[in-house]
C-alpha positions as YAML, in Angstrom:
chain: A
units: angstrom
residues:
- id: 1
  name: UNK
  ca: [8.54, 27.41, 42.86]
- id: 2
  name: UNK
  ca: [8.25, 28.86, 39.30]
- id: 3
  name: UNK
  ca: [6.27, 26.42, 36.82]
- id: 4
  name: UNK
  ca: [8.52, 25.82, 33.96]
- id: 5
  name: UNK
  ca: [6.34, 24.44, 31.56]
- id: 6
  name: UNK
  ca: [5.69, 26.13, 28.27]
- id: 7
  name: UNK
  ca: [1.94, 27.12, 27.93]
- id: 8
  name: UNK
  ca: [-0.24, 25.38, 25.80]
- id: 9
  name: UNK
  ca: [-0.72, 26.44, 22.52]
- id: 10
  name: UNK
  ca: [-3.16, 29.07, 21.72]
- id: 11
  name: UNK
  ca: [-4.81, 26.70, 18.84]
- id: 12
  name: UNK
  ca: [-5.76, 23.05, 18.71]
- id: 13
  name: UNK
  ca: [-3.68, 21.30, 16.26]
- id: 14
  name: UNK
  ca: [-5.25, 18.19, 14.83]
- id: 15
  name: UNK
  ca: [-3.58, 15.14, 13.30]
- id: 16
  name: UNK
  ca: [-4.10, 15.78, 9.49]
- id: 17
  name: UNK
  ca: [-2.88, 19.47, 9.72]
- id: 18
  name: UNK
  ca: [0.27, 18.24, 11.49]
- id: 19
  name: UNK
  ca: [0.97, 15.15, 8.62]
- id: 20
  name: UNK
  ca: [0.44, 18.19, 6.01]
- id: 21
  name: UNK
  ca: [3.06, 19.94, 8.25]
- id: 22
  name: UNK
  ca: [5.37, 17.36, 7.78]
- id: 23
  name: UNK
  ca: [5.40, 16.21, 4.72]
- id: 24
  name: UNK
  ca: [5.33, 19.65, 3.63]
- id: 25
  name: UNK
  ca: [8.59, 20.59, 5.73]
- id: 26
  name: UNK
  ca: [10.12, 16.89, 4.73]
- id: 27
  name: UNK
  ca: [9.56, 17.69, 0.87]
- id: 28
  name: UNK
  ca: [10.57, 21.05, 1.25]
- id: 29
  name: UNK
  ca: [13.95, 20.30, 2.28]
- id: 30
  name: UNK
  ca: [14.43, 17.25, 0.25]
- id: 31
  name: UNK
  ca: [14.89, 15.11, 3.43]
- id: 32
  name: UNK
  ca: [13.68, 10.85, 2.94]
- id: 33
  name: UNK
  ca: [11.46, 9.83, 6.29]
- id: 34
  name: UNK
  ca: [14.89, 8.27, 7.17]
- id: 35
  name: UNK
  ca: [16.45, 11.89, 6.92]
- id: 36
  name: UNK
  ca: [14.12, 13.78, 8.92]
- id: 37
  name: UNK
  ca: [13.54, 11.25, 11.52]
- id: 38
  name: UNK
  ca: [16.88, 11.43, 11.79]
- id: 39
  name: UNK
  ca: [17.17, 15.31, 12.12]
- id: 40
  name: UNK
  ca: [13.99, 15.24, 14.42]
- id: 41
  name: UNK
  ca: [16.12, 12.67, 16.83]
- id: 42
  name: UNK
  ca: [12.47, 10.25, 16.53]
- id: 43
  name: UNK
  ca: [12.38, 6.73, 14.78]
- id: 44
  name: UNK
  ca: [11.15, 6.52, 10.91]
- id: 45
  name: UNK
  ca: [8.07, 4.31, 12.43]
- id: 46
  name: UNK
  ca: [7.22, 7.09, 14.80]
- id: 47
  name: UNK
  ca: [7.18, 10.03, 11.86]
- id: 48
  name: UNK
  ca: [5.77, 7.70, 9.47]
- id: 49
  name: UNK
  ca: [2.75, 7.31, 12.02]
- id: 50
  name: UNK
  ca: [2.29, 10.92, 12.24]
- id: 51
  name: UNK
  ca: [2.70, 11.55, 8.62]
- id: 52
  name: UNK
  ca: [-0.28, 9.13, 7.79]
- id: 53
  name: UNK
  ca: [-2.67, 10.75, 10.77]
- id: 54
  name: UNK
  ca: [-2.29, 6.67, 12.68]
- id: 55
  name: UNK
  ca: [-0.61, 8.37, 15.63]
- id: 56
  name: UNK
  ca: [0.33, 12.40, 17.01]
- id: 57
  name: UNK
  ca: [2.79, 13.62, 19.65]
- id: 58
  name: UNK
  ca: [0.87, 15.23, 22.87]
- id: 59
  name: UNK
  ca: [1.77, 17.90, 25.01]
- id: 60
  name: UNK
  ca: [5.35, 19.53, 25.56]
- id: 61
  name: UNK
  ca: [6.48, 17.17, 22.23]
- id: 62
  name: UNK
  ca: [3.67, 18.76, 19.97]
- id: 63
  name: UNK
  ca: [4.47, 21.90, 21.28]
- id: 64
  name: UNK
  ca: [8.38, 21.44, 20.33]
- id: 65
  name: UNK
  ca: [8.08, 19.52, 17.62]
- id: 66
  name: UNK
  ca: [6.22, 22.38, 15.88]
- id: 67
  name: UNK
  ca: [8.72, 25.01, 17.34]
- id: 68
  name: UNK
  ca: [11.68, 23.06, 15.15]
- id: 69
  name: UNK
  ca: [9.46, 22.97, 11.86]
- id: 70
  name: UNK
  ca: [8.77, 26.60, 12.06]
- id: 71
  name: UNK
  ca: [12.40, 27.48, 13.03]
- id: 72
  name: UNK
  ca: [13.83, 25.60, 9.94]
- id: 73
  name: UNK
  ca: [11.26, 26.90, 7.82]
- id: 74
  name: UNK
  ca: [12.59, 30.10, 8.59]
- id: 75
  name: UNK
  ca: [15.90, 29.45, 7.32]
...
């Protein structure tokens, strides 16, 4: 059976480069915490916890959640 896991990302991404991320993306695009939880489809506690470094997805929802703020940074 084929493993259909993405692979891990090539570099380690720690929790104050991923609130920079964040905010960054959130300012950029003029989006509230309300707004880009929202648009994330996560609660406003759960991005407010990343966004101050208290907390940090793991895994397959790092891995994603970077994919989307990359792909709407692109547009």
């Amino acid at each position: 059976m084929r493993d259909l896991r993405m692979p891990a990302p090539k570099k380690k991404v720690t929790a104050r480069q991923l609130a920079k991320l964040l905010r960054e993306w959130r300012e950029k695009r003029e989006y509230s915490q309300r707004g880009a939880s929202d648009a994330l489809g996560i609660s406003k506690r759960t991005l407010e916890n990343w966004e101050q470094e208290r907390a940090m997805p793991q895994g397959f929802a790092l891995q994603a959640l970077l994919q989307i703020i990359t792909a709407k940074a692109r547009r």
